Amino acid sequence: MKYSGWPEPGELVVGEIDEIADFGVFVDLDQYEGKRGLCHISEVASGWIKNVRDHVREGQTVVAKVLEVDTSSNQIDLSIKDVNEHQRKETIQDWKNERKADNWMLIALGEDVGDDRYTSVANALLREYDSLYDAFEASAIRGLEALEDVEVDDESAEAIVDAARENVSVPYVDVTGYVDLESTASDGVDDVKSALEAAEGNGEVPDGVELDVGYVGSPEYRIKVRAPDYKTAEDQLEAAAERARVAIESAGGVGSFHRERREDDE
């Protein structure tokens, strides 16, 4: 997605060097439609520059800092040397992510989607998320729930979720905990089984969270949770353990939760 406006002074932009002159380089700004900036030779690299081509080449993708913008003369002054390595890597990654998101938008809305519809849906997503990539990542994790506050029609929302879940690689974290479940009742085995089923959620586990309950060695059972972030994972782990404890104690048994195994895994 290309922006139709102007970049702001201090902003980091990604562009391609399309012309090199003795006095500097011209950079075609990838994120801004029809915008071209000039990086004076003194802003290409630190120190004295004998030949600017020793530092940059035509067709090279660069990250530059916007120094000044003069809309009346269509001039954007840039600096390449003022961008440190950390900023460069972070900006390039964000740029790559947005290129991916732009492609996902075309998958969701169709290759022949009109500019007006594309812009309308994109702007609706950007009103709720910092970037299109963030919107698609959230959609992959949380499904339609992630788009509840986004002003798009149901068909577009469903298409975005489908495209997100087909294409977005979601980062996940894994956490593990253990519950001890004991019952001395004659049907204690069934009580423990019911408690384990309760731990699995009975439909209460949120979309985007994977929860697995497994046998370790009586009375100890392992609960594994995979979720998009640690807070969610920890919350769901504790909730699963609590469901198991309540279930076994309501049947007259005893339940407890602990983070580490009583004995080493075999």
CSV table of C-alpha atoms in Angstrom, one decimal:
chain,number,residue,atom,x,y,z
A,1,MET,CA,0.0,0.0,0.0
A,2,LYS,CA,1.4,3.4,-1.0
A,3,TYR,CA,0.5,6.5,0.8
A,4,SER,CA,-0.7,9.5,-1.2
A,5,GLY,CA,0.5,12.2,1.2
A,6,TRP,CA,4.0,13.3,2.3
A,7,PRO,CA,6.4,11.9,4.8
A,8,GLU,CA,7.1,13.8,8.0
A,9,PRO,CA,10.5,15.2,9.0
A,10,GLY,CA,12.3,12.7,11.2
A,11,GLU,CA,10.5,9.7,9.6
A,12,LEU,CA,12.4,6.7,8.4
A,13,VAL,CA,11.5,5.7,4.8
A,14,VAL,CA,12.4,2.9,2.5
A,15,GLY,CA,13.3,3.7,-1.1
A,16,GLU,CA,15.3,2.6,-4.2
A,17,ILE,CA,18.1,4.6,-5.5
A,18,ASP,CA,17.2,5.4,-9.1
A,19,GLU,CA,19.8,8.0,-10.0
A,20,ILE,CA,23.3,8.9,-8.8
A,21,ALA,CA,24.7,12.3,-9.5
A,22,ASP,CA,28.0,14.0,-8.4
A,23,PHE,CA,26.1,16.0,-5.8
A,24,GLY,CA,24.0,13.2,-4.3
A,25,VAL,CA,21.5,10.4,-5.0
A,26,PHE,CA,17.8,10.4,-5.9
A,27,VAL,CA,15.7,7.9,-4.0
A,28,ASP,CA,12.3,6.7,-5.2
A,29,LEU,CA,10.2,6.3,-2.0
A,30,ASP,CA,8.5,2.9,-2.0
A,31,GLN,CA,5.9,3.8,0.6
A,32,TYR,CA,4.7,7.1,-0.9
A,33,GLU,CA,3.1,7.2,-4.3
A,34,GLY,CA,4.9,9.4,-6.8
A,35,LYS,CA,7.4,10.7,-4.3
A,36,ARG,CA,11.1,11.1,-4.8
A,37,GLY,CA,13.7,12.3,-2.4
A,38,LEU,CA,17.2,13.7,-2.7
A,39,CYS,CA,20.1,12.6,-0.4
A,40,HIS,CA,22.9,15.2,-0.8
A,41,ILE,CA,26.4,13.7,-1.0
A,42,SER,CA,27.2,15.0,2.5
A,43,GLU,CA,24.3,12.9,3.8
A,44,VAL,CA,25.2,9.6,2.0
A,45,ALA,CA,27.9,8.5,4.4
A,46,SER,CA,30.1,9.9,7.2
A,47,GLY,CA,33.4,11.4,6.4
A,48,TRP,CA,34.8,12.8,3.2
A,49,ILE,CA,33.3,11.1,0.0
A,50,LYS,CA,35.5,11.0,-3.1
A,51,ASN,CA,33.1,9.0,-5.2
A,52,VAL,CA,29.5,8.6,-4.1
A,53,ARG,CA,29.4,5.3,-6.1
A,54,ASP,CA,31.8,3.8,-3.6
A,55,HIS,CA,28.9,3.9,-1.1
A,56,VAL,CA,25.7,3.3,-3.0
A,57,ARG,CA,24.6,1.9,-6.3
A,58,GLU,CA,21.6,2.4,-8.6
A,59,GLY,CA,18.8,0.0,-7.8
A,60,GLN,CA,19.9,-0.4,-4.2
A,61,THR,CA,17.2,-0.4,-1.5
A,62,VAL,CA,18.0,2.0,1.3
A,63,VAL,CA,16.6,3.3,4.5
A,64,ALA,CA,16.8,7.1,4.9
A,65,LYS,CA,15.7,9.7,7.4
A,66,VAL,CA,13.6,12.6,6.2
A,67,LEU,CA,15.3,15.9,6.9
A,68,GLU,CA,13.0,18.4,5.3
A,69,VAL,CA,9.9,18.4,3.2
A,70,ASP,CA,8.9,21.3,0.9
A,71,THR,CA,5.6,20.5,-0.7
A,72,SER,CA,5.5,23.7,-2.8
A,73,SER,CA,8.6,22.6,-4.7
A,74,ASN,CA,8.0,18.9,-4.4
A,75,GLN,CA,11.3,18.5,-2.6
A,76,ILE,CA,12.2,15.9,0.1
A,77,ASP,CA,15.6,16.0,1.6
A,78,LEU,CA,17.0,12.8,3.0
A,79,SER,CA,19.9,11.4,5.0
A,80,ILE,CA,21.2,7.9,4.7
A,81,LYS,CA,24.1,8.4,7.1
A,82,ASP,CA,21.8,9.4,10.0
A,83,VAL,CA,20.2,5.9,10.1
A,84,ASN,CA,21.9,3.4,12.4
A,85,GLU,CA,22.1,-0.3,11.8
A,86,HIS,CA,19.4,-1.1,14.3
A,87,GLN,CA,17.0,1.4,12.7
A,88,ARG,CA,17.8,0.1,9.3
A,89,LYS,CA,17.1,-3.5,10.1
A,90,GLU,CA,13.9,-2.7,12.0
A,91,THR,CA,12.6,-0.4,9.2
A,92,ILE,CA,13.4,-2.9,6.5
A,93,GLN,CA,11.6,-5.6,8.5
A,94,ASP,CA,8.5,-3.4,8.9
A,95,TRP,CA,8.6,-2.6,5.2
A,96,LYS,CA,8.8,-6.3,4.3
A,97,ASN,CA,5.9,-7.0,6.6
A,98,GLU,CA,3.8,-4.4,4.9
A,99,ARG,CA,4.6,-5.8,1.5
A,100,LYS,CA,3.4,-9.1,2.7
A,101,ALA,CA,0.3,-7.6,4.1
A,102,ASP,CA,-0.4,-5.8,0.8
A,103,ASN,CA,-0.2,-9.1,-0.9
A,104,TRP,CA,-2.6,-10.7,1.6
A,105,MET,CA,-5.0,-7.8,1.0
A,106,LEU,CA,-5.1,-8.8,-2.7
A,107,ILE,CA,-5.6,-12.4,-1.8
A,108,ALA,CA,-8.5,-11.5,0.5
A,109,LEU,CA,-10.2,-8.9,-1.7
A,110,GLY,CA,-9.2,-10.3,-5.1
A,111,GLU,CA,-6.4,-9.3,-7.6
A,112,ASP,CA,-8.9,-7.1,-9.5
A,113,VAL,CA,-10.1,-5.2,-6.5
A,114,GLY,CA,-10.7,-1.5,-7.2
A,115,ASP,CA,-8.5,1.2,-5.7
A,116,ASP,CA,-11.5,2.7,-3.8
A,117,ARG,CA,-12.5,-0.6,-2.1
A,118,TYR,CA,-8.9,-1.5,-1.3
A,119,THR,CA,-8.3,1.9,0.2
A,120,SER,CA,-11.6,1.8,2.2
A,121,VAL,CA,-10.8,-1.6,3.7
A,122,ALA,CA,-7.2,-0.7,4.4
A,123,ASN,CA,-8.1,2.6,6.1
A,124,ALA,CA,-10.7,0.8,8.2
A,125,LEU,CA,-8.0,-1.6,9.4
A,126,LEU,CA,-5.5,1.1,10.0
A,127,ARG,CA,-8.0,3.0,12.2
A,128,GLU,CA,-7.8,0.0,14.7
A,129,TYR,CA,-4.3,-1.3,14.1
A,130,ASP,CA,-0.9,0.3,13.7
A,131,SER,CA,-0.3,-1.5,10.4
A,132,LEU,CA,-2.0,-3.8,7.9
A,133,TYR,CA,0.4,-6.6,9.0
A,134,ASP,CA,-0.7,-6.2,12.7
A,135,ALA,CA,-4.3,-6.5,11.5
A,136,PHE,CA,-3.7,-9.7,9.6
A,137,GLU,CA,-1.6,-11.2,12.4
A,138,ALA,CA,-4.4,-10.4,14.9
A,139,SER,CA,-7.0,-11.9,12.5
A,140,ALA,CA,-4.9,-15.1,12.2
A,141,ILE,CA,-4.8,-15.4,16.0
A,142,ARG,CA,-8.3,-14.3,17.0
A,143,GLY,CA,-10.4,-14.7,13.9
A,144,LEU,CA,-13.4,-12.5,13.4
A,145,GLU,CA,-13.1,-11.3,17.0
A,146,ALA,CA,-10.1,-9.3,15.9
A,147,LEU,CA,-12.2,-7.3,13.4
A,148,GLU,CA,-15.3,-6.6,15.6
A,149,ASP,CA,-14.4,-2.9,15.8
A,150,VAL,CA,-13.2,-2.6,12.2
A,151,GLU,CA,-15.8,-0.9,10.0
A,152,VAL,CA,-15.8,-3.5,7.1
A,153,ASP,CA,-18.6,-5.6,5.8
A,154,ASP,CA,-19.0,-9.2,6.9
A,155,GLU,CA,-17.8,-10.6,3.5
A,156,SER,CA,-14.5,-8.6,3.7
A,157,ALA,CA,-14.0,-9.5,7.3
A,158,GLU,CA,-14.4,-13.2,6.6
A,159,ALA,CA,-12.1,-13.0,3.6
A,160,ILE,CA,-9.4,-11.2,5.6
A,161,VAL,CA,-9.5,-13.9,8.3
A,162,ASP,CA,-9.4,-16.7,5.7
A,163,ALA,CA,-6.4,-15.1,4.0
A,164,ALA,CA,-4.7,-14.4,7.4
A,165,ARG,CA,-5.0,-18.0,8.5
A,166,GLU,CA,-3.8,-19.4,5.2
A,167,ASN,CA,-0.7,-17.1,5.0
A,168,VAL,CA,0.3,-15.6,8.3
A,169,SER,CA,3.0,-17.3,10.4
A,170,VAL,CA,1.9,-16.5,13.9
A,171,PRO,CA,4.5,-16.4,16.7
A,172,TYR,CA,3.5,-18.7,19.6
A,173,VAL,CA,4.8,-19.4,23.1
A,174,ASP,CA,4.5,-22.6,25.0
A,175,VAL,CA,4.0,-23.0,28.7
A,176,THR,CA,3.5,-26.2,30.8
A,177,GLY,CA,2.1,-26.8,34.3
A,178,TYR,CA,0.9,-29.8,36.3
A,179,VAL,CA,-2.1,-30.8,38.3
A,180,ASP,CA,-2.4,-33.5,40.9
A,181,LEU,CA,-5.9,-35.1,40.9
A,182,GLU,CA,-6.9,-37.7,43.6
A,183,SER,CA,-10.1,-39.3,44.5
A,184,THR,CA,-10.7,-42.2,47.0
A,185,ALA,CA,-14.3,-42.7,45.9
A,186,SER,CA,-15.3,-46.0,44.4
A,187,ASP,CA,-15.7,-44.3,41.0
A,188,GLY,CA,-12.6,-42.2,41.5
A,189,VAL,CA,-11.2,-43.0,38.1
A,190,ASP,CA,-14.3,-41.5,36.5
A,191,ASP,CA,-14.0,-38.4,38.7
A,192,VAL,CA,-10.4,-37.9,37.6
A,193,LYS,CA,-11.4,-38.4,34.0
A,194,SER,CA,-14.2,-35.8,34.3
A,195,ALA,CA,-11.7,-33.4,35.9
A,196,LEU,CA,-9.3,-33.8,33.0
A,197,GLU,CA,-12.1,-33.2,30.5
A,198,ALA,CA,-12.9,-30.0,32.4
A,199,ALA,CA,-9.3,-29.0,32.2
A,200,GLU,CA,-9.5,-29.3,28.4
A,201,GLY,CA,-12.0,-26.6,28.4
A,202,ASN,CA,-15.4,-27.9,27.2
A,203,GLY,CA,-15.4,-25.2,24.5
A,204,GLU,CA,-14.1,-22.5,26.8
A,205,VAL,CA,-10.6,-22.3,25.3
A,206,PRO,CA,-10.3,-19.1,23.2
A,207,ASP,CA,-9.7,-19.1,19.5
A,208,GLY,CA,-5.9,-19.2,18.7
A,209,VAL,CA,-5.0,-21.1,21.8
A,210,GLU,CA,-4.0,-24.8,21.8
A,211,LEU,CA,-4.4,-26.8,25.1
A,212,ASP,CA,-3.4,-30.4,25.7
A,213,VAL,CA,-3.8,-32.4,28.8
A,214,GLY,CA,-1.7,-35.6,29.2
A,215,TYR,CA,-1.0,-38.3,31.7
A,216,VAL,CA,2.4,-38.2,33.5
A,217,GLY,CA,2.0,-40.6,36.4
A,218,SER,CA,-0.9,-40.8,38.9
A,219,PRO,CA,-1.8,-38.5,40.5
A,220,GLU,CA,0.1,-36.1,38.2
A,221,TYR,CA,-1.1,-34.8,34.9
A,222,ARG,CA,0.5,-32.4,32.5
A,223,ILE,CA,-1.2,-29.3,30.9
A,224,LYS,CA,0.5,-27.8,27.9
A,225,VAL,CA,-0.7,-24.5,26.4
A,226,ARG,CA,0.4,-22.8,23.2
A,227,ALA,CA,-0.8,-19.2,22.7
A,228,PRO,CA,0.2,-16.0,20.9
A,229,ASP,CA,1.8,-14.4,24.0
A,230,TYR,CA,2.9,-15.3,27.5
A,231,LYS,CA,0.1,-13.6,29.3
A,232,THR,CA,-2.6,-15.4,27.4
A,233,ALA,CA,-0.7,-18.7,27.8
A,234,GLU,CA,-0.3,-18.3,31.5
A,235,ASP,CA,-3.9,-17.2,32.0
A,236,GLN,CA,-5.2,-20.2,30.0
A,237,LEU,CA,-2.8,-22.6,31.9
A,238,GLU,CA,-4.1,-21.4,35.3
A,239,ALA,CA,-7.7,-21.5,34.1
A,240,ALA,CA,-7.4,-25.1,32.9
A,241,ALA,CA,-5.8,-26.1,36.2
A,242,GLU,CA,-8.6,-24.4,38.1
A,243,ARG,CA,-11.3,-26.1,36.1
A,244,ALA,CA,-9.7,-29.5,36.9
A,245,ARG,CA,-9.4,-28.6,40.6
A,246,VAL,CA,-13.0,-27.4,40.9
A,247,ALA,CA,-14.2,-30.6,39.1
A,248,ILE,CA,-12.3,-33.0,41.3
A,249,GLU,CA,-13.1,-31.3,44.6
A,250,SER,CA,-16.8,-31.1,43.7
A,251,ALA,CA,-16.7,-34.9,43.4
A,252,GLY,CA,-15.1,-35.1,46.9
A,253,GLY,CA,-11.5,-35.5,45.7
A,254,VAL,CA,-8.4,-33.3,46.0
A,255,GLY,CA,-6.7,-31.2,43.4
A,256,SER,CA,-3.6,-29.0,43.3
A,257,PHE,CA,-1.6,-27.1,40.6
A,258,HIS,CA,2.2,-26.8,40.4
A,259,ARG,CA,4.5,-25.5,37.7
A,260,GLU,CA,7.3,-28.1,38.0
A,261,ARG,CA,7.1,-31.9,37.8
A,262,ARG,CA,7.3,-33.8,41.1
A,263,GLU,CA,9.7,-36.1,39.3
A,264,ASP,CA,11.8,-35.8,36.2
A,265,ASP,CA,10.0,-36.7,32.9
A,266,GLU,CA,10.9,-40.2,31.8
